[in-house]
PDB file of C-alpha atoms and ligand atoms in Angstrom:
ATOM      1  CA  UNK A 248     -68.395 -32.859  41.350  1.00 55.00           C
ATOM      2  CA  UNK A 249     -68.011 -34.630  44.705  1.00 56.00           C
ATOM      3  CA  UNK A 250     -68.363 -32.345  47.726  1.00 59.00           C
ATOM      4  CA  UNK A 251     -64.902 -33.295  48.849  1.00 86.00           C
ATOM      5  CA  UNK A 252     -62.457 -35.465  46.975  1.00 93.00           C
ATOM      6  CA  UNK A 253     -60.987 -38.284  49.014  1.00 93.00           C
ATOM      7  CA  UNK A 254     -57.254 -39.032  48.935  1.00 96.00           C
ATOM      8  CA  UNK A 255     -56.010 -42.628  48.988  1.00 95.00           C
ATOM      9  CA  UNK A 256     -52.654 -43.473  50.524  1.00 97.00           C
ATOM     10  CA  UNK A 257     -50.092 -44.450  47.909  1.00 98.00           C
ATOM     11  CA  UNK A 258     -46.886 -46.428  48.016  1.00 98.00           C
ATOM     12  CA  UNK A 259     -44.127 -44.871  45.934  1.00 98.00           C
ATOM     13  CA  UNK A 260     -40.668 -46.012  44.859  1.00 98.00           C
ATOM     14  CA  UNK A 261     -38.086 -43.314  44.170  1.00 98.00           C
ATOM     15  CA  UNK A 262     -34.333 -42.980  43.616  1.00 98.00           C
ATOM     16  CA  UNK A 263     -32.232 -40.148  45.000  1.00 98.00           C
ATOM     17  CA  UNK A 264     -30.582 -37.984  42.274  1.00 98.00           C
ATOM     18  CA  UNK A 265     -27.126 -38.389  43.779  1.00 97.00           C
ATOM     19  CA  UNK A 266     -25.593 -39.039  40.338  1.00 96.00           C
ATOM     20  CA  UNK A 267     -28.068 -36.939  38.330  1.00 97.00           C
ATOM     21  CA  UNK A 268     -26.664 -35.153  35.247  1.00 96.00           C
ATOM     22  CA  UNK A 269     -27.455 -34.415  31.616  1.00 97.00           C
ATOM     23  CA  UNK A 270     -24.681 -36.302  29.836  1.00 96.00           C
ATOM     24  CA  UNK A 271     -26.414 -37.420  26.637  1.00 97.00           C
ATOM     25  CA  UNK A 272     -29.433 -36.252  24.639  1.00 97.00           C
ATOM     26  CA  UNK A 273     -32.235 -38.777  24.107  1.00 97.00           C
ATOM     27  CA  UNK A 274     -35.128 -36.299  24.049  1.00 97.00           C
ATOM     28  CA  UNK A 275     -35.443 -32.662  22.888  1.00 98.00           C
ATOM     29  CA  UNK A 276     -35.221 -31.272  26.442  1.00 98.00           C
ATOM     30  CA  UNK A 277     -31.704 -32.589  27.003  1.00 98.00           C
ATOM     31  CA  UNK A 278     -28.694 -30.399  26.155  1.00 97.00           C
ATOM     32  CA  UNK A 279     -25.484 -31.830  27.612  1.00 96.00           C
ATOM     33  CA  UNK A 280     -23.895 -28.335  27.394  1.00 93.00           C
ATOM     34  CA  UNK A 281     -26.462 -26.808  29.772  1.00 90.00           C
ATOM     35  CA  UNK A 282     -25.155 -27.050  33.328  1.00 91.00           C
ATOM     36  CA  UNK A 283     -27.263 -28.828  35.916  1.00 95.00           C
ATOM     37  CA  UNK A 284     -27.203 -27.551  39.490  1.00 96.00           C
ATOM     38  CA  UNK A 285     -26.890 -30.882  41.257  1.00 94.00           C
ATOM     39  CA  UNK A 286     -27.217 -29.368  44.736  1.00 96.00           C
ATOM     40  CA  UNK A 287     -30.458 -27.619  43.715  1.00 98.00           C
ATOM     41  CA  UNK A 288     -31.700 -30.825  42.065  1.00 98.00           C
ATOM     42  CA  UNK A 289     -31.082 -32.667  45.331  1.00 98.00           C
ATOM     43  CA  UNK A 290     -32.962 -30.041  47.336  1.00 98.00           C
ATOM     44  CA  UNK A 291     -35.917 -30.072  44.921  1.00 98.00           C
ATOM     45  CA  UNK A 292     -36.104 -33.852  44.994  1.00 98.00           C
ATOM     46  CA  UNK A 293     -35.907 -34.050  48.812  1.00 98.00           C
ATOM     47  CA  UNK A 294     -38.718 -31.500  48.994  1.00 98.00           C
ATOM     48  CA  UNK A 295     -40.879 -33.740  46.776  1.00 98.00           C
ATOM     49  CA  UNK A 296     -40.260 -36.679  49.114  1.00 98.00           C
ATOM     50  CA  UNK A 297     -40.997 -34.532  52.168  1.00 98.00           C
ATOM     51  CA  UNK A 298     -44.278 -33.367  50.625  1.00 98.00           C
ATOM     52  CA  UNK A 299     -45.328 -36.942  49.743  1.00 98.00           C
ATOM     53  CA  UNK A 300     -44.673 -38.099  53.302  1.00 98.00           C
ATOM     54  CA  UNK A 301     -46.407 -35.042  54.761  1.00 98.00           C
ATOM     55  CA  UNK A 302     -49.507 -36.104  52.802  1.00 98.00           C
ATOM     56  CA  UNK A 303     -49.363 -39.595  54.260  1.00 98.00           C
ATOM     57  CA  UNK A 304     -47.830 -41.471  51.332  1.00 98.00           C
ATOM     58  CA  UNK A 305     -45.305 -44.273  51.694  1.00 98.00           C
ATOM     59  CA  UNK A 306     -41.946 -43.761  49.978  1.00 98.00           C
ATOM     60  CA  UNK A 307     -39.322 -46.468  49.398  1.00 98.00           C
ATOM     61  CA  UNK A 308     -35.895 -45.570  48.010  1.00 98.00           C
ATOM     62  CA  UNK A 309     -33.841 -47.572  45.527  1.00 98.00           C
ATOM     63  CA  UNK A 310     -30.093 -47.022  45.936  1.00 98.00           C
ATOM     64  CA  UNK A 311     -28.738 -44.919  43.030  1.00 98.00           C
ATOM     65  CA  UNK A 312     -25.919 -46.309  40.896  1.00 98.00           C
ATOM     66  CA  UNK A 313     -22.977 -44.116  39.778  1.00 98.00           C
ATOM     67  CA  UNK A 314     -22.848 -43.641  35.998  1.00 97.00           C
ATOM     68  CA  UNK A 315     -26.648 -43.866  35.596  1.00 98.00           C
ATOM     69  CA  UNK A 316     -27.656 -40.171  35.595  1.00 97.00           C
ATOM     70  CA  UNK A 317     -31.303 -40.809  34.610  1.00 98.00           C
ATOM     71  CA  UNK A 318     -31.903 -43.386  37.334  1.00 98.00           C
ATOM     72  CA  UNK A 319     -33.783 -40.735  39.338  1.00 98.00           C
ATOM     73  CA  UNK A 320     -36.648 -41.230  36.868  1.00 98.00           C
ATOM     74  CA  UNK A 321     -38.038 -44.206  38.759  1.00 98.00           C
ATOM     75  CA  UNK A 322     -41.286 -44.270  36.775  1.00 98.00           C
ATOM     76  CA  UNK A 323     -39.481 -45.697  33.766  1.00 98.00           C
ATOM     77  CA  UNK A 324     -38.154 -48.802  35.514  1.00 98.00           C
ATOM     78  CA  UNK A 325     -41.431 -50.728  35.824  1.00 98.00           C
ATOM     79  CA  UNK A 326     -45.194 -50.548  35.974  1.00 98.00           C
ATOM     80  CA  UNK A 327     -46.956 -52.266  38.858  1.00 98.00           C
ATOM     81  CA  UNK A 328     -50.658 -53.142  38.893  1.00 97.00           C
ATOM     82  CA  UNK A 329     -52.441 -55.658  41.103  1.00 96.00           C
ATOM     83  CA  UNK A 330     -49.108 -56.329  42.805  1.00 97.00           C
ATOM     84  CA  UNK A 331     -47.586 -57.578  39.522  1.00 98.00           C
ATOM     85  CA  UNK A 332     -44.369 -55.985  38.317  1.00 98.00           C
ATOM     86  CA  UNK A 333     -43.849 -55.512  34.578  1.00 98.00           C
ATOM     87  CA  UNK A 334     -40.181 -54.490  34.303  1.00 98.00           C
ATOM     88  CA  UNK A 335     -38.534 -52.356  31.655  1.00 98.00           C
ATOM     89  CA  UNK A 336     -36.382 -52.676  28.572  1.00 98.00           C
ATOM     90  CA  UNK A 337     -35.081 -49.192  27.824  1.00 98.00           C
ATOM     91  CA  UNK A 338     -34.922 -47.789  24.311  1.00 98.00           C
ATOM     92  CA  UNK A 339     -31.621 -45.944  24.848  1.00 98.00           C
ATOM     93  CA  UNK A 340     -28.538 -48.108  25.433  1.00 98.00           C
ATOM     94  CA  UNK A 341     -27.410 -45.529  28.028  1.00 98.00           C
ATOM     95  CA  UNK A 342     -30.432 -46.352  30.199  1.00 98.00           C
ATOM     96  CA  UNK A 343     -30.582 -50.138  29.773  1.00 98.00           C
ATOM     97  CA  UNK A 344     -28.450 -50.867  32.866  1.00 98.00           C
ATOM     98  CA  UNK A 345     -31.038 -49.126  35.083  1.00 98.00           C
ATOM     99  CA  UNK A 346     -33.390 -52.118  34.916  1.00 98.00           C
ATOM    100  CA  UNK A 347     -31.192 -54.430  36.968  1.00 98.00           C
ATOM    101  CA  UNK A 348     -30.953 -52.412  40.215  1.00 98.00           C
ATOM    102  CA  UNK A 349     -34.709 -51.773  40.132  1.00 98.00           C
ATOM    103  CA  UNK A 350     -35.492 -55.448  39.426  1.00 98.00           C
ATOM    104  CA  UNK A 351     -33.202 -56.383  42.305  1.00 98.00           C
ATOM    105  CA  UNK A 352     -35.012 -53.949  44.590  1.00 98.00           C
ATOM    106  CA  UNK A 353     -38.448 -55.332  43.619  1.00 98.00           C
ATOM    107  CA  UNK A 354     -37.266 -58.903  44.202  1.00 98.00           C
ATOM    108  CA  UNK A 355     -35.883 -58.025  47.633  1.00 98.00           C
ATOM    109  CA  UNK A 356     -39.240 -56.391  48.411  1.00 98.00           C
ATOM    110  CA  UNK A 357     -40.944 -59.713  47.631  1.00 97.00           C
ATOM    111  CA  UNK A 358     -42.141 -59.165  44.043  1.00 98.00           C
ATOM    112  CA  UNK A 359     -41.518 -61.310  40.956  1.00 97.00           C
ATOM    113  CA  UNK A 360     -40.445 -59.195  37.996  1.00 98.00           C
ATOM    114  CA  UNK A 361     -41.558 -59.880  34.436  1.00 98.00           C
ATOM    115  CA  UNK A 362     -38.915 -58.803  31.917  1.00 98.00           C
ATOM    116  CA  UNK A 363     -40.489 -57.543  28.676  1.00 98.00           C
ATOM    117  CA  UNK A 364     -39.059 -58.763  25.383  1.00 98.00           C
ATOM    118  CA  UNK A 365     -39.808 -55.541  23.570  1.00 98.00           C
ATOM    119  CA  UNK A 366     -38.841 -51.952  24.415  1.00 98.00           C
ATOM    120  CA  UNK A 367     -40.961 -50.778  27.339  1.00 98.00           C
ATOM    121  CA  UNK A 368     -40.287 -47.846  29.667  1.00 98.00           C
ATOM    122  CA  UNK A 369     -42.518 -48.636  32.615  1.00 98.00           C
ATOM    123  CA  UNK A 370     -44.988 -46.042  33.811  1.00 98.00           C
ATOM    124  CA  UNK A 371     -43.464 -43.530  31.426  1.00 98.00           C
ATOM    125  CA  UNK A 372     -45.692 -45.091  28.763  1.00 98.00           C
ATOM    126  CA  UNK A 373     -47.925 -47.611  30.572  1.00 98.00           C
ATOM    127  CA  UNK A 374     -50.438 -45.836  32.781  1.00 98.00           C
ATOM    128  CA  UNK A 375     -52.873 -48.000  34.777  1.00 97.00           C
ATOM    129  CA  UNK A 376     -56.188 -46.226  35.344  1.00 96.00           C
ATOM    130  CA  UNK A 377     -57.945 -48.835  37.454  1.00 88.00           C
ATOM    131  CA  UNK A 378     -60.064 -50.309  34.653  1.00 91.00           C
ATOM    132  CA  UNK A 379     -57.451 -50.547  31.928  1.00 96.00           C
ATOM    133  CA  UNK A 380     -53.968 -49.428  30.998  1.00 97.00           C
ATOM    134  CA  UNK A 381     -53.441 -46.384  28.778  1.00 98.00           C
ATOM    135  CA  UNK A 382     -50.321 -47.061  26.743  1.00 98.00           C
ATOM    136  CA  UNK A 383     -48.147 -44.662  24.763  1.00 98.00           C
ATOM    137  CA  UNK A 384     -46.102 -45.507  21.692  1.00 98.00           C
ATOM    138  CA  UNK A 385     -44.352 -43.561  18.955  1.00 98.00           C
ATOM    139  CA  UNK A 386     -41.047 -42.688  20.614  1.00 98.00           C
ATOM    140  CA  UNK A 387     -40.125 -45.318  23.222  1.00 98.00           C
ATOM    141  CA  UNK A 388     -42.434 -48.173  24.266  1.00 98.00           C
ATOM    142  CA  UNK A 389     -43.469 -50.396  21.331  1.00 98.00           C
ATOM    143  CA  UNK A 390     -46.877 -51.759  20.380  1.00 98.00           C
ATOM    144  CA  UNK A 391     -45.415 -55.214  20.900  1.00 98.00           C
ATOM    145  CA  UNK A 392     -44.786 -54.269  24.548  1.00 98.00           C
ATOM    146  CA  UNK A 393     -48.416 -53.108  24.806  1.00 98.00           C
ATOM    147  CA  UNK A 394     -49.475 -56.633  23.771  1.00 98.00           C
ATOM    148  CA  UNK A 395     -47.072 -58.164  26.281  1.00 98.00           C
ATOM    149  CA  UNK A 396     -48.481 -55.926  29.038  1.00 98.00           C
ATOM    150  CA  UNK A 397     -52.052 -56.911  28.158  1.00 98.00           C
ATOM    151  CA  UNK A 398     -51.178 -60.614  28.398  1.00 98.00           C
ATOM    152  CA  UNK A 399     -49.272 -60.055  31.622  1.00 98.00           C
ATOM    153  CA  UNK A 400     -51.854 -57.969  33.495  1.00 98.00           C
ATOM    154  CA  UNK A 401     -55.032 -59.367  31.929  1.00 97.00           C
ATOM    155  CA  UNK A 402     -56.208 -55.772  31.660  1.00 97.00           C
ATOM    156  CA  UNK A 403     -57.272 -54.077  28.417  1.00 97.00           C
ATOM    157  CA  UNK A 404     -54.342 -52.074  27.088  1.00 98.00           C
ATOM    158  CA  UNK A 405     -55.359 -49.073  25.021  1.00 98.00           C
ATOM    159  CA  UNK A 406     -52.645 -48.046  22.564  1.00 98.00           C
ATOM    160  CA  UNK A 407     -52.238 -44.309  22.008  1.00 98.00           C
ATOM    161  CA  UNK A 408     -49.832 -42.788  19.501  1.00 98.00           C
ATOM    162  CA  UNK A 409     -47.674 -39.862  20.604  1.00 98.00           C
ATOM    163  CA  UNK A 410     -46.666 -37.464  17.811  1.00 98.00           C
ATOM    164  CA  UNK A 411     -44.746 -34.567  19.429  1.00 98.00           C
ATOM    165  CA  UNK A 412     -41.115 -35.281  20.407  1.00 98.00           C
ATOM    166  CA  UNK A 413     -41.377 -32.924  23.420  1.00 98.00           C
ATOM    167  CA  UNK A 414     -43.986 -35.339  24.800  1.00 98.00           C
ATOM    168  CA  UNK A 415     -42.081 -38.528  24.104  1.00 98.00           C
ATOM    169  CA  UNK A 416     -43.506 -40.455  27.069  1.00 98.00           C
ATOM    170  CA  UNK A 417     -47.225 -40.792  27.756  1.00 98.00           C
ATOM    171  CA  UNK A 418     -46.693 -39.428  31.280  1.00 98.00           C
ATOM    172  CA  UNK A 419     -45.552 -36.091  29.839  1.00 98.00           C
ATOM    173  CA  UNK A 420     -48.912 -35.662  28.060  1.00 98.00           C
ATOM    174  CA  UNK A 421     -51.464 -37.294  30.374  1.00 98.00           C
ATOM    175  CA  UNK A 422     -52.017 -38.253  33.997  1.00 98.00           C
ATOM    176  CA  UNK A 423     -54.689 -40.035  35.994  1.00 98.00           C
ATOM    177  CA  UNK A 424     -56.642 -37.718  38.286  1.00 97.00           C
ATOM    178  CA  UNK A 425     -58.593 -40.447  39.939  1.00 93.00           C
ATOM    179  CA  UNK A 426     -58.698 -44.130  39.251  1.00 88.00           C
ATOM    180  CA  UNK A 427     -62.338 -44.852  40.009  1.00 82.00           C
ATOM    181  CA  UNK A 428     -61.407 -46.829  43.143  1.00 76.00           C
ATOM    182  CA  UNK A 429     -64.218 -44.946  44.912  1.00 70.00           C
ATOM    183  CA  UNK A 430     -66.731 -46.482  42.500  1.00 69.00           C
ATOM    184  CA  UNK A 431     -66.697 -43.604  39.988  1.00 71.00           C
ATOM    185  CA  UNK A 432     -65.522 -43.827  36.406  1.00 74.00           C
ATOM    186  CA  UNK A 433     -62.139 -42.263  36.985  1.00 92.00           C
ATOM    187  CA  UNK A 434     -60.782 -39.300  35.090  1.00 96.00           C
ATOM    188  CA  UNK A 435     -57.628 -37.958  33.467  1.00 98.00           C
ATOM    189  CA  UNK A 436     -56.003 -34.701  32.393  1.00 98.00           C
ATOM    190  CA  UNK A 437     -54.209 -34.519  29.028  1.00 98.00           C
ATOM    191  CA  UNK A 438     -52.882 -32.388  26.204  1.00 98.00           C
ATOM    192  CA  UNK A 439     -54.706 -33.515  23.024  1.00 98.00           C
ATOM    193  CA  UNK A 440     -52.180 -32.199  20.476  1.00 98.00           C
ATOM    194  CA  UNK A 441     -49.548 -34.612  21.813  1.00 98.00           C
ATOM    195  CA  UNK A 442     -51.581 -37.445  20.259  1.00 98.00           C
ATOM    196  CA  UNK A 443     -52.428 -38.622  16.746  1.00 98.00           C
ATOM    197  CA  UNK A 444     -55.954 -37.690  15.550  1.00 98.00           C
ATOM    198  CA  UNK A 445     -57.253 -41.232  16.098  1.00 98.00           C
ATOM    199  CA  UNK A 446     -55.785 -41.439  19.594  1.00 98.00           C
ATOM    200  CA  UNK A 447     -57.361 -38.064  20.425  1.00 98.00           C
ATOM    201  CA  UNK A 448     -60.735 -39.495  19.448  1.00 98.00           C
ATOM    202  CA  UNK A 449     -60.158 -42.551  21.624  1.00 98.00           C
ATOM    203  CA  UNK A 450     -59.384 -40.357  24.637  1.00 98.00           C
ATOM    204  CA  UNK A 451     -62.419 -38.155  23.981  1.00 98.00           C
ATOM    205  CA  UNK A 452     -64.658 -41.244  23.893  1.00 97.00           C
ATOM    206  CA  UNK A 453     -63.204 -42.785  27.052  1.00 96.00           C
ATOM    207  CA  UNK A 454     -63.000 -39.541  29.015  1.00 97.00           C
ATOM    208  CA  UNK A 455     -65.658 -37.072  27.832  1.00 96.00           C
ATOM    209  CA  UNK A 456     -65.199 -35.113  31.070  1.00 96.00           C
ATOM    210  CA  UNK A 457     -61.375 -34.995  31.035  1.00 98.00           C
ATOM    211  CA  UNK A 458     -59.420 -31.914  32.036  1.00 98.00           C
ATOM    212  CA  UNK A 459     -57.873 -30.529  28.841  1.00 98.00           C
ATOM    213  CA  UNK A 460     -54.480 -28.875  29.262  1.00 98.00           C
ATOM    214  CA  UNK A 461     -52.881 -26.199  27.086  1.00 98.00           C
ATOM    215  CA  UNK A 462     -49.496 -26.468  25.403  1.00 98.00           C
ATOM    216  CA  UNK A 463     -48.104 -24.039  28.023  1.00 98.00           C
ATOM    217  CA  UNK A 464     -49.282 -26.354  30.827  1.00 98.00           C
ATOM    218  CA  UNK A 465     -47.739 -29.341  29.069  1.00 98.00           C
ATOM    219  CA  UNK A 466     -44.433 -27.556  28.338  1.00 98.00           C
ATOM    220  CA  UNK A 467     -44.263 -26.655  32.054  1.00 98.00           C
ATOM    221  CA  UNK A 468     -44.493 -30.424  32.833  1.00 98.00           C
ATOM    222  CA  UNK A 469     -47.974 -29.888  34.259  1.00 98.00           C
ATOM    223  CA  UNK A 470     -49.127 -33.258  32.938  1.00 98.00           C
ATOM    224  CA  UNK A 471     -46.238 -35.022  34.610  1.00 98.00           C
ATOM    225  CA  UNK A 472     -48.230 -34.835  37.830  1.00 98.00           C
ATOM    226  CA  UNK A 473     -49.168 -37.288  40.558  1.00 98.00           C
ATOM    227  CA  UNK A 474     -52.683 -37.345  42.012  1.00 98.00           C
ATOM    228  CA  UNK A 475     -53.792 -39.191  45.145  1.00 97.00           C
ATOM    229  CA  UNK A 476     -57.441 -38.600  44.278  1.00 96.00           C
ATOM    230  CA  UNK A 477     -57.526 -35.264  46.110  1.00 97.00           C
ATOM    231  CA  UNK A 478     -54.073 -33.656  46.100  1.00 98.00           C
ATOM    232  CA  UNK A 479     -52.359 -33.149  42.774  1.00 98.00           C
ATOM    233  CA  UNK A 480     -48.589 -32.766  43.100  1.00 98.00           C
ATOM    234  CA  UNK A 481     -47.939 -30.461  40.166  1.00 98.00           C
ATOM    235  CA  UNK A 482     -45.299 -28.260  38.577  1.00 98.00           C
ATOM    236  CA  UNK A 483     -45.815 -24.628  39.707  1.00 98.00           C
ATOM    237  CA  UNK A 484     -45.474 -23.448  36.084  1.00 98.00           C
ATOM    238  CA  UNK A 485     -48.726 -25.133  35.051  1.00 98.00           C
ATOM    239  CA  UNK A 486     -50.914 -22.332  36.392  1.00 98.00           C
ATOM    240  CA  UNK A 487     -53.900 -22.651  34.039  1.00 98.00           C
ATOM    241  CA  UNK A 488     -54.085 -26.391  34.660  1.00 98.00           C
ATOM    242  CA  UNK A 489     -53.844 -25.919  38.439  1.00 98.00           C
ATOM    243  CA  UNK A 490     -56.771 -23.442  38.251  1.00 98.00           C
ATOM    244  CA  UNK A 491     -58.865 -25.953  36.318  1.00 98.00           C
ATOM    245  CA  UNK A 492     -58.067 -28.676  38.843  1.00 98.00           C
ATOM    246  CA  UNK A 493     -59.015 -26.437  41.753  1.00 98.00           C
ATOM    247  CA  UNK A 494     -62.362 -25.726  40.061  1.00 97.00           C
ATOM    248  CA  UNK A 495     -62.959 -29.468  39.860  1.00 96.00           C
ATOM    249  CA  UNK A 496     -62.413 -29.895  43.586  1.00 96.00           C
ATOM    250  CA  UNK A 497     -58.793 -31.096  43.523  1.00 97.00           C
ATOM    251  CA  UNK A 498     -56.121 -29.491  45.659  1.00 98.00           C
ATOM    252  CA  UNK A 499     -53.029 -28.560  43.617  1.00 98.00           C
ATOM    253  CA  UNK A 500     -49.811 -28.976  45.621  1.00 98.00           C
ATOM    254  CA  UNK A 501     -47.013 -27.205  43.717  1.00 98.00           C
ATOM    255  CA  UNK A 502     -43.593 -28.843  43.811  1.00 98.00           C
ATOM    256  CA  UNK A 503     -40.807 -27.361  41.686  1.00 98.00           C
ATOM    257  CA  UNK A 504     -38.521 -29.871  39.942  1.00 98.00           C
ATOM    258  CA  UNK A 505     -37.101 -27.360  37.429  1.00 98.00           C
ATOM    259  CA  UNK A 506     -33.611 -28.908  37.380  1.00 98.00           C
ATOM    260  CA  UNK A 507     -35.108 -32.189  36.192  1.00 98.00           C
ATOM    261  CA  UNK A 508     -36.917 -30.508  33.303  1.00 98.00           C
ATOM    262  CA  UNK A 509     -33.437 -30.166  31.756  1.00 98.00           C
ATOM    263  CA  UNK A 510     -33.425 -33.954  31.432  1.00 98.00           C
ATOM    264  CA  UNK A 511     -37.027 -34.084  30.171  1.00 98.00           C
ATOM    265  CA  UNK A 512     -38.510 -35.181  33.487  1.00 98.00           C
ATOM    266  CA  UNK A 513     -40.769 -33.914  36.244  1.00 98.00           C
ATOM    267  CA  UNK A 514     -42.708 -35.071  39.290  1.00 98.00           C
ATOM    268  CA  UNK A 515     -44.304 -38.200  37.835  1.00 98.00           C
ATOM    269  CA  UNK A 516     -41.070 -39.305  36.138  1.00 98.00           C
ATOM    270  CA  UNK A 517     -39.425 -39.334  39.573  1.00 98.00           C
ATOM    271  CA  UNK A 518     -42.254 -41.401  41.064  1.00 98.00           C
ATOM    272  CA  UNK A 519     -43.023 -45.081  40.591  1.00 98.00           C
ATOM    273  CA  UNK A 520     -46.267 -46.294  42.181  1.00 98.00           C
ATOM    274  CA  UNK A 521     -46.752 -49.749  43.633  1.00 98.00           C
ATOM    275  CA  UNK A 522     -50.434 -50.604  43.125  1.00 96.00           C
ATOM    276  CA  UNK A 523     -51.479 -53.610  45.171  1.00 92.00           C
TER     277      UNK A 523
HETATM  278  N1  LIG B 300     -33.841 -38.316  30.380  1.00 66.96           N
HETATM  279  C1  LIG B 300     -34.877 -39.282  30.581  1.00 66.96           C
HETATM  280  C2  LIG B 300     -35.213 -39.947  29.270  1.00 66.96           C
HETATM  281  O1  LIG B 300     -35.240 -39.274  28.268  1.00 66.96           O
HETATM  282  C3  LIG B 300     -36.073 -38.655  31.183  1.00 66.96           C
HETATM  283  C4  LIG B 300     -37.129 -39.637  31.560  1.00 66.96           C
HETATM  284  C5  LIG B 300     -38.385 -38.986  32.042  1.00 66.96           C
HETATM  285  N2  LIG B 300     -39.280 -39.941  32.554  1.00 66.96           N
HETATM  286  C6  LIG B 300     -40.584 -39.985  32.300  1.00 66.96           C
HETATM  287  N3  LIG B 300     -41.298 -40.862  32.959  1.00 66.96           N
HETATM  288  N4  LIG B 300     -41.137 -39.267  31.367  1.00 66.96           N
HETATM  289  O2  LIG B 300     -35.438 -41.129  29.199  1.00 66.96           O
END
């Protein structure tokens, strides 16, 4: 374990939950009859942004669009690696219109946007690790989109099959702790039972030293975390996982996004990263 883990400044894209709601059910967490406290959701989200900035990270905001209640989940709109933007094609018809305002934002920020031909939900399922892209399929993003992403980025894309509907996006079951930018191999944390047996074996081979989370950690959205290489912005409910991370020299920074769990999202879902 390094004496002291070194954070790297990140550039994030987010979208204020001004129109956030649970109006339809496209994952098992969503119950349109359960009320959402929009004022609390706003406070929780603004706290996340404050904490990111307090840790030195850059945060850009995309303007939210009325009638798109899931637009706060910025991670799903694209995946950016090496300055290249691979846009999204949402599985649910309700979310398809979200792609346009994000694409427009990326273009105005000086990026070209590749539009995938097959269903692909951005960083929800396509997780760049530095050396390759870990890619989820089974509920949303298709294997065809994994192939498109591999062609587009010129990075190996490693397909992993998700099997538990509560962990319908890869970023609900796995996150990158450090991307090896410091010359190391990089490492991840994940919940093995969210994956098919073969995919579990793949992860065990690639990351023999990974942090293994419990179902309780995963159900508390503990794997929907963001790491800067030192600080891990993490759901306060994932206590066992936070303890493990602290033992490995990371600094857990709890941020509570409980209102967003009602839509099936957490910290990472609200955070898109621009990797240059
Ligand atoms: N309600 C949204 C959906 O089901 C939540 C998206 C969460 N985002 C994520 N990156 N896992 O699509």
